[in-house]
CSV table of C-alpha atoms and ligand atoms in Angstrom, one decimal:
chain,number,residue,atom,x,y,z
E,1,UNK,CA,-10.7,-0.7,-7.5
E,2,UNK,CA,-14.3,-1.5,-6.3
E,3,UNK,CA,-16.3,-4.5,-7.4
E,4,UNK,CA,-19.0,-2.2,-9.0
E,5,UNK,CA,-16.4,-0.8,-11.3
E,6,UNK,CA,-14.9,-4.2,-12.1
E,7,UNK,CA,-17.1,-5.5,-15.0
E,8,UNK,CA,-14.6,-8.1,-15.8
E,9,UNK,CA,-14.2,-10.7,-18.4
E,10,UNK,CA,-13.2,-13.7,-16.4
E,11,UNK,CA,-10.0,-15.4,-17.4
E,12,UNK,CA,-10.2,-18.1,-20.0
E,13,UNK,CA,-7.7,-20.4,-18.3
E,14,UNK,CA,-8.1,-20.5,-14.6
E,15,UNK,CA,-4.7,-22.2,-14.2
E,16,UNK,CA,-2.7,-19.3,-15.5
E,17,UNK,CA,-0.3,-17.5,-13.1
E,18,UNK,CA,-0.3,-13.9,-14.3
E,19,UNK,CA,3.1,-12.3,-13.5
E,20,UNK,CA,1.4,-8.9,-13.5
E,21,UNK,CA,-0.5,-9.8,-10.2
E,22,UNK,CA,1.5,-12.6,-8.8
E,23,UNK,CA,5.2,-11.9,-7.9
E,24,UNK,CA,7.1,-11.9,-11.2
E,25,UNK,CA,9.1,-15.0,-10.0
E,26,UNK,CA,5.9,-17.0,-9.4
E,27,UNK,CA,5.4,-19.8,-11.8
E,28,UNK,CA,4.2,-23.4,-12.2
E,29,UNK,CA,6.9,-26.1,-11.9
E,30,UNK,CA,7.6,-27.7,-15.3
E,31,UNK,CA,7.0,-31.2,-14.2
E,32,UNK,CA,4.7,-30.9,-11.1
E,33,UNK,CA,2.6,-28.0,-12.4
E,34,UNK,CA,2.5,-26.7,-8.8
E,35,UNK,CA,2.8,-23.1,-8.1
E,36,UNK,CA,6.3,-22.1,-7.0
E,37,UNK,CA,7.1,-19.0,-5.1
E,38,UNK,CA,10.8,-18.0,-5.0
E,39,UNK,CA,11.5,-21.4,-6.5
E,40,UNK,CA,9.8,-23.3,-3.6
E,41,UNK,CA,6.6,-25.2,-4.1
E,42,UNK,CA,3.6,-23.5,-2.3
E,43,UNK,CA,2.6,-26.9,-0.9
E,44,UNK,CA,6.1,-27.4,0.6
E,45,UNK,CA,5.6,-24.1,2.4
E,46,UNK,CA,2.2,-24.9,3.8
E,47,UNK,CA,3.3,-28.4,4.8
E,48,UNK,CA,6.2,-26.8,6.7
E,49,UNK,CA,4.5,-23.8,8.1
E,50,UNK,CA,0.8,-24.5,8.0
E,51,UNK,CA,-1.9,-22.3,6.5
E,52,UNK,CA,-3.2,-19.6,6.1
E,53,UNK,CA,0.3,-18.4,5.3
E,54,UNK,CA,1.4,-15.0,4.1
E,55,UNK,CA,4.3,-15.4,1.8
E,56,UNK,CA,6.5,-12.4,0.8
E,57,UNK,CA,8.9,-12.8,-2.1
E,58,UNK,CA,12.0,-11.0,-1.0
E,59,UNK,CA,13.4,-10.7,-4.5
E,60,UNK,CA,10.2,-9.2,-5.8
E,61,UNK,CA,9.9,-6.7,-2.9
E,62,UNK,CA,13.5,-5.6,-3.2
E,63,UNK,CA,13.3,-5.3,-7.0
E,64,UNK,CA,10.2,-3.2,-6.9
E,65,UNK,CA,11.5,-1.0,-4.1
E,66,UNK,CA,14.6,-0.4,-6.3
E,67,UNK,CA,12.6,0.2,-9.4
E,68,UNK,CA,10.4,2.8,-7.7
E,69,UNK,CA,13.2,4.6,-6.0
E,70,UNK,CA,15.3,4.7,-9.2
E,71,UNK,CA,12.3,6.0,-11.2
E,72,UNK,CA,11.5,8.8,-8.8
E,73,UNK,CA,15.1,9.8,-8.2
E,74,UNK,CA,16.2,9.8,-11.8
E,75,UNK,CA,13.2,11.9,-12.9
E,76,UNK,CA,13.9,14.3,-10.0
E,77,UNK,CA,17.6,14.5,-11.2
E,78,UNK,CA,16.5,15.1,-14.7
E,79,UNK,CA,14.7,18.3,-13.8
E,80,UNK,CA,17.5,19.5,-11.5
E,81,UNK,CA,16.5,18.4,-8.0
E,82,UNK,CA,16.6,15.2,-5.9
E,83,UNK,CA,14.1,12.9,-4.3
E,84,UNK,CA,13.9,10.8,-1.1
E,85,UNK,CA,11.7,7.8,-1.4
E,86,UNK,CA,10.2,6.7,1.9
E,87,UNK,CA,8.6,3.2,2.2
E,88,UNK,CA,5.2,3.7,3.8
E,89,UNK,CA,5.6,1.0,6.3
E,90,UNK,CA,1.9,0.9,7.2
E,91,UNK,CA,1.4,-1.2,4.1
E,92,UNK,CA,3.4,-4.1,5.6
E,93,UNK,CA,6.0,-3.9,8.3
E,94,UNK,CA,8.2,-6.4,10.1
E,95,UNK,CA,11.9,-6.2,11.0
E,96,UNK,CA,13.0,-8.1,7.8
E,97,UNK,CA,11.0,-5.9,5.4
E,98,UNK,CA,12.2,-2.7,7.1
E,99,UNK,CA,15.8,-3.9,6.7
E,100,UNK,CA,15.2,-4.8,3.0
E,101,UNK,CA,13.8,-1.4,2.3
E,102,UNK,CA,16.7,0.4,4.0
E,103,UNK,CA,19.2,-1.8,2.1
E,104,UNK,CA,17.5,-0.8,-1.1
E,105,UNK,CA,18.0,2.8,-0.4
E,106,UNK,CA,14.5,3.8,0.8
E,107,UNK,CA,13.8,5.9,3.9
E,108,UNK,CA,11.0,4.6,6.1
E,109,UNK,CA,7.7,6.4,6.9
E,110,UNK,CA,6.1,5.3,10.2
E,111,UNK,CA,2.7,6.2,11.6
E,112,UNK,CA,2.9,5.1,15.2
E,113,UNK,CA,5.3,4.4,18.1
E,114,UNK,CA,4.9,0.7,17.2
E,115,UNK,CA,6.0,1.1,13.6
E,116,UNK,CA,8.9,3.3,14.8
E,117,UNK,CA,10.0,0.6,17.2
E,118,UNK,CA,10.1,-2.0,14.4
E,119,UNK,CA,12.0,0.3,12.1
E,120,UNK,CA,14.6,1.1,14.8
E,121,UNK,CA,14.9,-2.6,15.7
E,122,UNK,CA,15.7,-3.3,12.0
E,123,UNK,CA,18.6,-0.9,12.4
E,124,UNK,CA,17.1,1.8,10.1
E,125,UNK,CA,19.1,5.0,10.5
E,126,UNK,CA,16.7,7.2,12.5
E,127,UNK,CA,17.6,10.2,10.3
E,128,UNK,CA,16.0,8.3,7.5
E,129,UNK,CA,12.7,7.9,9.3
E,130,UNK,CA,9.6,10.1,8.8
E,131,UNK,CA,7.0,10.1,11.5
E,132,UNK,CA,3.3,10.7,10.6
E,133,UNK,CA,-0.1,10.5,12.2
E,134,UNK,CA,-3.0,12.7,13.2
E,135,UNK,CA,-2.8,11.8,16.9
E,136,UNK,CA,0.8,11.0,18.0
E,137,UNK,CA,0.9,10.9,21.7
E,138,UNK,CA,3.2,13.1,23.7
E,139,UNK,CA,5.2,10.0,24.6
E,140,UNK,CA,5.5,8.9,21.0
E,141,UNK,CA,6.7,12.3,20.0
E,142,UNK,CA,9.3,12.4,22.8
E,143,UNK,CA,10.5,8.9,21.8
E,144,UNK,CA,10.8,9.9,18.2
E,145,UNK,CA,12.7,13.1,18.9
E,146,UNK,CA,15.0,11.3,21.3
E,147,UNK,CA,15.7,8.6,18.8
E,148,UNK,CA,16.7,11.3,16.3
E,149,UNK,CA,13.9,10.8,13.8
E,150,UNK,CA,14.7,12.7,10.6
E,151,UNK,CA,11.3,14.5,10.2
E,152,UNK,CA,8.1,14.7,12.0
E,153,UNK,CA,5.0,15.6,10.0
E,154,UNK,CA,2.9,18.0,12.0
E,155,UNK,CA,-0.8,17.4,11.5
E,156,UNK,CA,-2.4,20.0,13.8
E,157,UNK,CA,-1.7,23.2,15.7
E,158,UNK,CA,-1.6,21.3,19.0
E,159,UNK,CA,1.2,19.1,17.6
E,160,UNK,CA,3.3,22.1,16.7
E,161,UNK,CA,3.5,22.9,20.4
E,162,UNK,CA,4.0,19.2,21.4
E,163,UNK,CA,6.9,18.6,19.0
E,164,UNK,CA,8.5,22.0,19.9
E,165,UNK,CA,8.4,21.1,23.6
E,166,UNK,CA,9.8,17.6,23.1
E,167,UNK,CA,12.6,19.0,20.9
E,168,UNK,CA,13.4,21.7,23.4
E,169,UNK,CA,13.4,19.2,26.2
E,170,UNK,CA,15.8,17.0,24.3
E,171,UNK,CA,18.0,19.9,23.3
E,172,UNK,CA,17.4,19.2,19.6
E,173,UNK,CA,16.2,21.1,16.6
E,174,UNK,CA,13.6,18.9,15.0
E,175,UNK,CA,13.0,18.9,11.3
E,176,UNK,CA,9.3,19.1,10.6
E,177,UNK,CA,6.9,19.2,7.7
E,178,UNK,CA,3.3,20.5,7.8
E,179,UNK,CA,0.6,18.2,6.5
E,180,UNK,CA,-1.9,20.0,4.4
E,181,UNK,CA,-4.9,19.1,2.3
E,182,UNK,CA,-4.6,20.2,-1.3
E,183,UNK,CA,-8.4,19.8,-1.8
E,184,UNK,CA,-7.7,17.4,-4.6
E,185,UNK,CA,-10.3,14.6,-4.6
E,186,UNK,CA,-8.4,11.6,-5.9
E,187,UNK,CA,-10.5,9.0,-7.7
E,188,UNK,CA,-10.5,6.1,-5.3
E,189,UNK,CA,-12.7,4.5,-2.6
E,190,UNK,CA,-14.0,7.2,-0.2
E,191,UNK,CA,-12.3,5.5,2.8
E,192,UNK,CA,-9.0,5.6,1.0
E,193,UNK,CA,-9.1,9.3,0.0
E,194,UNK,CA,-7.3,11.6,2.4
E,195,UNK,CA,-7.1,15.0,0.9
E,196,UNK,CA,-10.7,16.2,1.0
E,197,UNK,CA,-11.2,19.0,3.5
E,198,UNK,CA,-13.8,17.3,5.6
E,199,UNK,CA,-11.7,14.5,7.1
E,200,UNK,CA,-9.2,14.0,10.0
E,201,UNK,CA,-5.8,14.5,8.3
E,202,UNK,CA,-3.9,17.7,7.9
E,203,UNK,CA,-4.8,21.3,7.6
E,204,UNK,CA,-6.4,23.2,4.8
E,205,UNK,CA,-3.8,24.6,2.4
E,206,UNK,CA,-5.2,28.1,3.0
E,207,UNK,CA,-4.1,27.8,6.6
E,208,UNK,CA,-0.5,27.0,5.8
E,209,UNK,CA,0.9,30.5,6.1
E,210,UNK,CA,-0.5,31.0,9.6
E,211,UNK,CA,0.6,27.5,10.7
E,212,UNK,CA,4.1,27.8,9.3
E,213,UNK,CA,4.5,31.2,11.1
E,214,UNK,CA,3.6,29.4,14.3
E,215,UNK,CA,6.2,26.7,13.5
E,216,UNK,CA,8.9,29.3,12.7
E,217,UNK,CA,8.3,30.9,16.1
E,218,UNK,CA,9.9,27.9,17.8
E,219,UNK,CA,13.7,27.8,17.7
E,220,UNK,CA,13.5,24.0,18.4
E,221,UNK,CA,11.7,23.4,15.1
E,222,UNK,CA,13.2,23.5,11.6
E,223,UNK,CA,10.4,23.8,9.0
E,224,UNK,CA,11.4,22.0,5.8
E,225,UNK,CA,8.3,22.0,3.7
E,226,UNK,CA,4.7,20.9,3.1
E,227,UNK,CA,3.4,17.3,3.0
E,228,UNK,CA,0.3,16.1,1.3
E,229,UNK,CA,-1.1,12.6,0.6
E,230,UNK,CA,-4.2,12.7,-1.6
E,231,UNK,CA,-5.3,9.1,-1.2
E,232,UNK,CA,-4.4,5.5,-1.9
E,233,UNK,CA,-4.8,3.0,-4.8
E,234,UNK,CA,-5.0,5.9,-7.3
E,235,UNK,CA,-4.9,5.0,-11.0
E,236,UNK,CA,-5.3,8.5,-12.7
E,237,UNK,CA,-2.2,10.7,-12.5
E,238,UNK,CA,-4.0,14.0,-12.8
E,239,UNK,CA,-4.7,14.2,-9.1
E,240,UNK,CA,-1.0,13.9,-8.2
E,241,UNK,CA,-0.1,16.6,-10.6
E,242,UNK,CA,-2.8,19.0,-9.6
E,243,UNK,CA,-2.0,18.5,-5.9
E,244,UNK,CA,1.7,19.2,-6.5
E,245,UNK,CA,0.8,22.4,-8.4
E,246,UNK,CA,-1.5,23.6,-5.7
E,247,UNK,CA,1.1,23.0,-2.9
E,248,UNK,CA,3.8,24.8,-4.8
E,249,UNK,CA,1.5,27.8,-5.4
E,250,UNK,CA,1.9,28.8,-1.7
E,251,UNK,CA,5.7,28.2,-1.6
E,252,UNK,CA,6.5,31.8,-2.6
E,253,UNK,CA,4.5,33.2,0.3
E,254,UNK,CA,5.9,30.7,2.7
E,255,UNK,CA,9.5,31.6,1.6
E,256,UNK,CA,8.7,35.2,2.3
E,257,UNK,CA,7.4,34.4,5.7
E,258,UNK,CA,10.5,32.2,6.4
E,259,UNK,CA,12.9,34.6,4.8
E,260,UNK,CA,14.5,31.7,2.9
E,261,UNK,CA,13.4,29.2,0.2
E,262,UNK,CA,11.3,26.3,1.4
E,263,UNK,CA,13.7,23.4,0.7
E,264,UNK,CA,11.4,20.3,0.4
E,265,UNK,CA,8.1,19.1,-0.8
E,266,UNK,CA,6.6,15.7,0.2
E,267,UNK,CA,3.9,14.5,-2.2
E,268,UNK,CA,3.0,11.3,-0.3
E,269,UNK,CA,2.2,7.9,-1.8
E,270,UNK,CA,-0.9,6.4,-3.2
E,271,UNK,CA,0.2,4.9,-6.5
E,272,UNK,CA,-2.3,2.3,-7.5
E,273,UNK,CA,-1.6,-1.4,-8.5
E,274,UNK,CA,-3.4,-4.1,-10.3
E,275,UNK,CA,-5.1,-6.7,-8.1
E,276,UNK,CA,-6.6,-8.7,-11.0
E,277,UNK,CA,-5.5,-9.4,-14.6
E,278,UNK,CA,-8.3,-7.2,-15.8
E,279,UNK,CA,-6.8,-4.2,-14.0
E,280,UNK,CA,-3.3,-4.8,-15.2
E,281,UNK,CA,-3.5,-2.7,-18.4
E,282,UNK,CA,-4.8,0.3,-16.5
E,283,UNK,CA,-2.5,0.4,-13.5
E,284,UNK,CA,-0.3,3.4,-13.6
E,285,UNK,CA,3.4,2.9,-14.3
E,286,UNK,CA,5.6,4.5,-11.6
E,287,UNK,CA,7.9,5.7,-14.3
E,288,UNK,CA,5.1,7.7,-15.8
E,289,UNK,CA,4.0,9.1,-12.5
E,290,UNK,CA,7.6,10.0,-11.7
E,291,UNK,CA,8.1,11.8,-15.0
E,292,UNK,CA,4.8,13.7,-14.9
E,293,UNK,CA,5.4,14.8,-11.3
E,294,UNK,CA,9.0,15.9,-11.9
E,295,UNK,CA,7.7,17.9,-14.9
E,296,UNK,CA,4.9,19.6,-13.1
E,297,UNK,CA,7.1,20.5,-10.1
E,298,UNK,CA,9.8,21.9,-12.3
E,299,UNK,CA,7.4,23.8,-14.5
E,300,UNK,CA,5.4,25.2,-11.6
E,301,UNK,CA,8.6,26.3,-9.8
E,302,UNK,CA,9.7,28.1,-12.9
E,303,UNK,CA,6.3,29.8,-13.5
E,304,UNK,CA,6.2,30.9,-9.9
E,305,UNK,CA,9.8,32.1,-9.8
E,306,UNK,CA,10.6,30.0,-6.8
E,307,UNK,CA,13.5,27.7,-5.9
E,308,UNK,CA,12.9,24.1,-7.0
E,309,UNK,CA,12.4,22.1,-3.8
E,310,UNK,CA,13.8,18.6,-3.1
E,311,UNK,CA,11.1,16.1,-3.4
E,312,UNK,CA,9.9,13.2,-1.2
E,313,UNK,CA,7.5,10.4,-1.9
E,314,UNK,CA,5.9,7.7,0.3
E,315,UNK,CA,4.7,4.7,-1.7
E,316,UNK,CA,3.6,1.6,0.3
E,317,UNK,CA,1.2,-0.6,-1.7
E,318,UNK,CA,3.1,-0.1,-4.9
E,319,UNK,CA,6.3,-1.4,-3.3
E,320,UNK,CA,5.1,-4.4,-1.4
E,321,UNK,CA,1.6,-5.3,-2.8
E,322,UNK,CA,2.6,-7.7,-5.6
E,323,UNK,CA,5.4,-9.4,-3.6
E,324,UNK,CA,2.8,-11.0,-1.2
E,325,UNK,CA,0.8,-14.1,-1.8
E,326,UNK,CA,-1.5,-15.7,0.8
E,327,UNK,CA,-1.9,-19.5,0.8
E,328,UNK,CA,-5.0,-21.1,2.1
E,329,UNK,CA,-6.3,-24.7,2.4
E,330,UNK,CA,-9.8,-25.4,1.1
E,331,UNK,CA,-12.1,-26.9,3.8
E,332,UNK,CA,-15.5,-27.1,2.1
E,333,UNK,CA,-17.2,-26.2,-1.2
E,334,UNK,CA,-20.8,-25.5,-1.8
E,335,UNK,CA,-22.7,-24.7,-5.0
E,336,UNK,CA,-25.4,-22.0,-5.0
E,337,UNK,CA,-27.8,-21.6,-7.9
E,338,UNK,CA,-27.7,-18.2,-9.4
E,339,UNK,CA,-31.0,-18.2,-11.3
E,340,UNK,CA,-33.6,-16.4,-9.3
E,341,UNK,CA,-31.0,-15.3,-6.7
E,342,UNK,CA,-31.6,-11.8,-5.1
E,343,UNK,CA,-28.5,-10.3,-6.7
E,344,UNK,CA,-29.0,-8.9,-10.1
E,345,UNK,CA,-26.7,-11.0,-12.2
E,346,UNK,CA,-23.5,-9.3,-13.3
E,347,UNK,CA,-22.8,-9.5,-17.1
E,348,UNK,CA,-19.5,-11.2,-16.3
E,349,UNK,CA,-21.4,-14.0,-14.5
E,350,UNK,CA,-24.0,-14.6,-17.2
E,351,UNK,CA,-22.4,-17.8,-18.5
E,352,UNK,CA,-22.7,-19.5,-15.1
E,353,UNK,CA,-25.7,-21.2,-13.6
E,354,UNK,CA,-24.2,-21.5,-10.2
E,355,UNK,CA,-21.6,-20.0,-7.9
E,356,UNK,CA,-19.3,-22.3,-6.0
E,357,UNK,CA,-18.6,-21.1,-2.5
E,358,UNK,CA,-15.1,-22.2,-1.6
E,359,UNK,CA,-14.3,-22.0,2.1
E,360,UNK,CA,-10.8,-21.6,3.3
E,361,UNK,CA,-9.0,-21.7,6.6
E,362,UNK,CA,-8.5,-17.9,7.0
E,363,UNK,CA,-10.7,-15.0,5.8
E,364,UNK,CA,-11.4,-11.5,6.9
E,365,UNK,CA,-9.0,-11.8,9.8
E,366,UNK,CA,-6.1,-12.1,7.4
E,367,UNK,CA,-7.5,-10.0,4.6
E,368,UNK,CA,-10.0,-7.3,5.7
E,369,UNK,CA,-9.8,-5.5,2.4
E,370,UNK,CA,-12.8,-7.1,0.6
E,371,UNK,CA,-15.0,-6.4,3.6
E,372,UNK,CA,-13.7,-2.9,4.1
E,373,UNK,CA,-13.3,-1.6,0.6
E,374,UNK,CA,-15.0,-4.1,-1.7
E,375,UNK,CA,-11.5,-4.9,-2.9
E,376,UNK,CA,-11.1,-7.7,-5.5
E,377,UNK,CA,-8.4,-10.3,-5.7
E,378,UNK,CA,-7.3,-13.1,-8.0
E,379,UNK,CA,-7.1,-16.8,-6.9
E,380,UNK,CA,-5.5,-19.9,-8.3
E,381,UNK,CA,-5.2,-23.5,-7.3
E,382,UNK,CA,-1.6,-23.8,-6.2
E,383,UNK,CA,-1.1,-27.6,-5.8
E,384,UNK,CA,-2.2,-28.7,-9.3
E,385,UNK,CA,-3.6,-27.7,-12.6
E,386,UNK,CA,-6.8,-29.1,-13.9
E,387,UNK,CA,-8.7,-29.1,-17.2
E,388,UNK,CA,-12.1,-29.4,-15.5
E,389,UNK,CA,-14.6,-26.8,-16.8
E,390,UNK,CA,-14.2,-23.4,-15.2
E,391,UNK,CA,-16.5,-22.7,-12.3
E,392,UNK,CA,-17.5,-19.3,-11.0
E,393,UNK,CA,-16.2,-19.1,-7.5
E,394,UNK,CA,-16.4,-17.0,-4.4
E,395,UNK,CA,-13.6,-17.7,-1.9
E,396,UNK,CA,-14.9,-17.2,1.6
E,397,UNK,CA,-13.3,-17.5,5.0
E,398,UNK,CA,-14.4,-19.3,8.2
E,399,UNK,CA,-15.6,-16.3,10.2
E,400,UNK,CA,-19.1,-15.8,11.5
E,401,UNK,CA,-20.1,-13.2,9.1
E,402,UNK,CA,-21.5,-13.3,5.6
E,403,UNK,CA,-19.2,-10.4,4.5
E,404,UNK,CA,-16.2,-12.7,5.2
E,405,UNK,CA,-15.1,-12.8,1.6
E,406,UNK,CA,-11.5,-13.3,0.4
E,407,UNK,CA,-12.2,-13.3,-3.4
E,408,UNK,CA,-15.5,-12.0,-4.4
E,409,UNK,CA,-15.4,-13.4,-7.9
E,410,UNK,CA,-13.1,-15.4,-10.0
E,411,UNK,CA,-13.0,-18.7,-11.9
E,412,UNK,CA,-11.3,-21.8,-10.9
E,413,UNK,CA,-11.3,-25.3,-12.3
E,414,UNK,CA,-14.7,-26.8,-11.3
E,415,UNK,CA,-13.1,-29.7,-9.5
E,416,UNK,CA,-11.6,-27.5,-6.8
E,417,UNK,CA,-12.0,-29.5,-3.7
E,418,UNK,CA,-11.2,-29.8,0.1
E,419,UNK,CA,-7.5,-30.1,0.6
E,420,UNK,CA,-6.5,-28.0,-2.3
E,421,UNK,CA,-4.1,-25.2,-1.7
E,422,UNK,CA,-5.3,-21.8,-2.9
E,423,UNK,CA,-3.0,-18.9,-3.7
E,424,UNK,CA,-4.4,-15.4,-3.5
E,425,UNK,CA,-2.3,-12.8,-5.3
E,426,UNK,CA,-1.3,-9.3,-4.5
E,427,UNK,CA,-1.8,-9.6,-0.7
E,428,UNK,CA,1.4,-7.9,0.3
E,429,UNK,CA,-0.1,-4.6,1.2
E,430,UNK,CA,-2.6,-3.9,3.9
E,431,UNK,CA,-3.4,-7.5,4.7
E,432,UNK,CA,-0.9,-8.5,7.4
E,433,UNK,CA,-1.0,-4.9,8.7
E,434,UNK,CA,-4.8,-4.9,8.9
E,435,UNK,CA,-5.1,-8.4,10.3
E,436,UNK,CA,-7.4,-8.9,13.3
E,437,UNK,CA,-8.2,-11.4,16.0
E,438,UNK,CA,-11.7,-12.1,14.9
E,439,UNK,CA,-13.1,-15.4,16.1
E,440,UNK,CA,-9.6,-16.2,17.3
E,441,UNK,CA,-9.1,-17.7,13.9
E,442,UNK,CA,-5.7,-16.2,13.3
E,443,UNK,CA,-2.7,-18.2,13.5
E,444,UNK,CA,-1.3,-15.9,10.8
E,445,UNK,CA,2.0,-17.0,9.7
E,446,UNK,CA,4.4,-14.9,7.9
E,447,UNK,CA,7.1,-16.2,5.7
E,448,UNK,CA,9.6,-14.8,3.3
E,449,UNK,CA,10.2,-17.3,0.6
E,450,UNK,CA,13.7,-16.3,-0.6
E,451,UNK,CA,15.1,-18.5,2.1
E,452,UNK,CA,11.9,-20.1,3.4
E,453,UNK,CA,12.7,-19.0,6.9
E,454,UNK,CA,9.9,-17.6,9.1
E,455,UNK,CA,10.3,-13.8,9.2
D,501,LIG,N1,1.7,8.4,3.1
D,501,LIG,C1,0.7,8.7,3.9
D,501,LIG,C2,0.7,9.9,4.7
D,501,LIG,C3,-0.4,7.8,4.0
D,501,LIG,O1,-1.4,8.0,4.8
D,501,LIG,C4,-0.3,6.6,3.2
D,501,LIG,C5,-1.4,5.6,3.3
D,501,LIG,C6,0.8,6.4,2.4
D,501,LIG,C7,1.8,7.3,2.4
D,501,LIG,C8,0.9,5.1,1.6
D,501,LIG,O2,-0.1,5.0,0.6
D,501,LIG,P1,0.1,3.8,-0.5
D,501,LIG,O3,1.2,4.2,-1.4
D,501,LIG,O4,0.3,2.5,0.2
D,501,LIG,O5,-1.2,3.8,-1.2
D,501,LIG,N2,-5.8,0.3,4.2
D,501,LIG,C9,-6.1,0.9,2.9
D,501,LIG,C10,-5.0,1.9,2.5
D,501,LIG,C11,-4.9,3.0,3.6
D,501,LIG,C12,-3.8,3.9,3.2
D,501,LIG,C13,-3.5,4.8,4.3
D,501,LIG,N3,-2.4,5.7,4.1
D,501,LIG,C14,-6.1,-0.3,1.9
D,501,LIG,O6,-6.0,-1.4,2.3
D,501,LIG,O7,-6.3,-0.1,0.7
């Protein structure tokens, strides 16, 4: 959700740990009032491992993975089909996380040879890996085919030939999907939307019959169905439903071309999550998305008189986002008067005469999302509570760039000071994976807190 859209009422108590944005197990210790993650004090973690520190709550990640898989699979069963749930590993991948996901019954979606290598290293069954990307190299394709990857998503005509050749050379028949654009414009940030026609991913849906014919010409390819991903961080469910309906509308024609029913339909990921307490009431529930999608697929198949395909989904952010917390140490603070400042004052900031800039020891190199998408986050002091009057804060990093913002706007107790530990919620998805080397700041450390061992 963008900042413009986020006309928030800032929280009354800036000490509260909201279990809807922090991992559900995060809480303040009864005596010390310090934030605990997985039962371990945040300050104990930063003392042991330093900061900035990415912390991933294993229990939270596993529970959410299970919840999402069960919701999508039980709804698929209800309408008479089945569903495979891939974890979109681009959201956050390391060997540990890949292993957790596999153990929780999720398949893994990878988008590069690097992600594939991590998934294989984690011992993920290659048959449960899906390989994506609009520019997979010939070497990456050959490696994936050789490894026995379950499905490769073909993104262009050139790739049909490349995958067919690699499969023939390896003496295999490779299962493939065709990535198409449904033309549905999901309501999200423009950079996160992927199913418009004028962008790099996939092929127009109208081209599907021709492209599927080309795939079927290769005896080394087994065409299993269409794939579509309409975008990311989507709150409204209509886009998912409309996209599913449009994809199915060509399944009859494709079945005629293939001389058999098309067995699968992959609807991608993109389920939105709340990054701040204000968003929490509007974030879509996966159970609702699952039910609505199962209904629309079953109804459309019936209306069109086609066989009900098996379903596949690829959530990333919804699985791992809330399990992650980033811990920082405050270095400096600096008040800036708001009256007469260039920016037109936001209604949510009207009660404040100044904004306190709070500089931490990380920044856009560990979380590029505010700079890239105007993403918003929630921050709390982890090492103590305070009844000092709330201050309007902007948490900024230590990079040489004014857009180096971690939390654009929140309130913290006004006595926030150098040495405090800050916890920024919901940093599990697309933070570690988008991290950079900017200013050689990063000594990003990654930790899972279930056992407090470096991952
Ligand atoms: N499947 C495909 C084909 C995708 O391209 C993506 C995300 C996903 C699944 C998973 O989407 P999710 O469920 O995580 O929304 N860096 C951006 C997000 C880019 C998403 C790219 N593709 C961000 O930080 O918001």
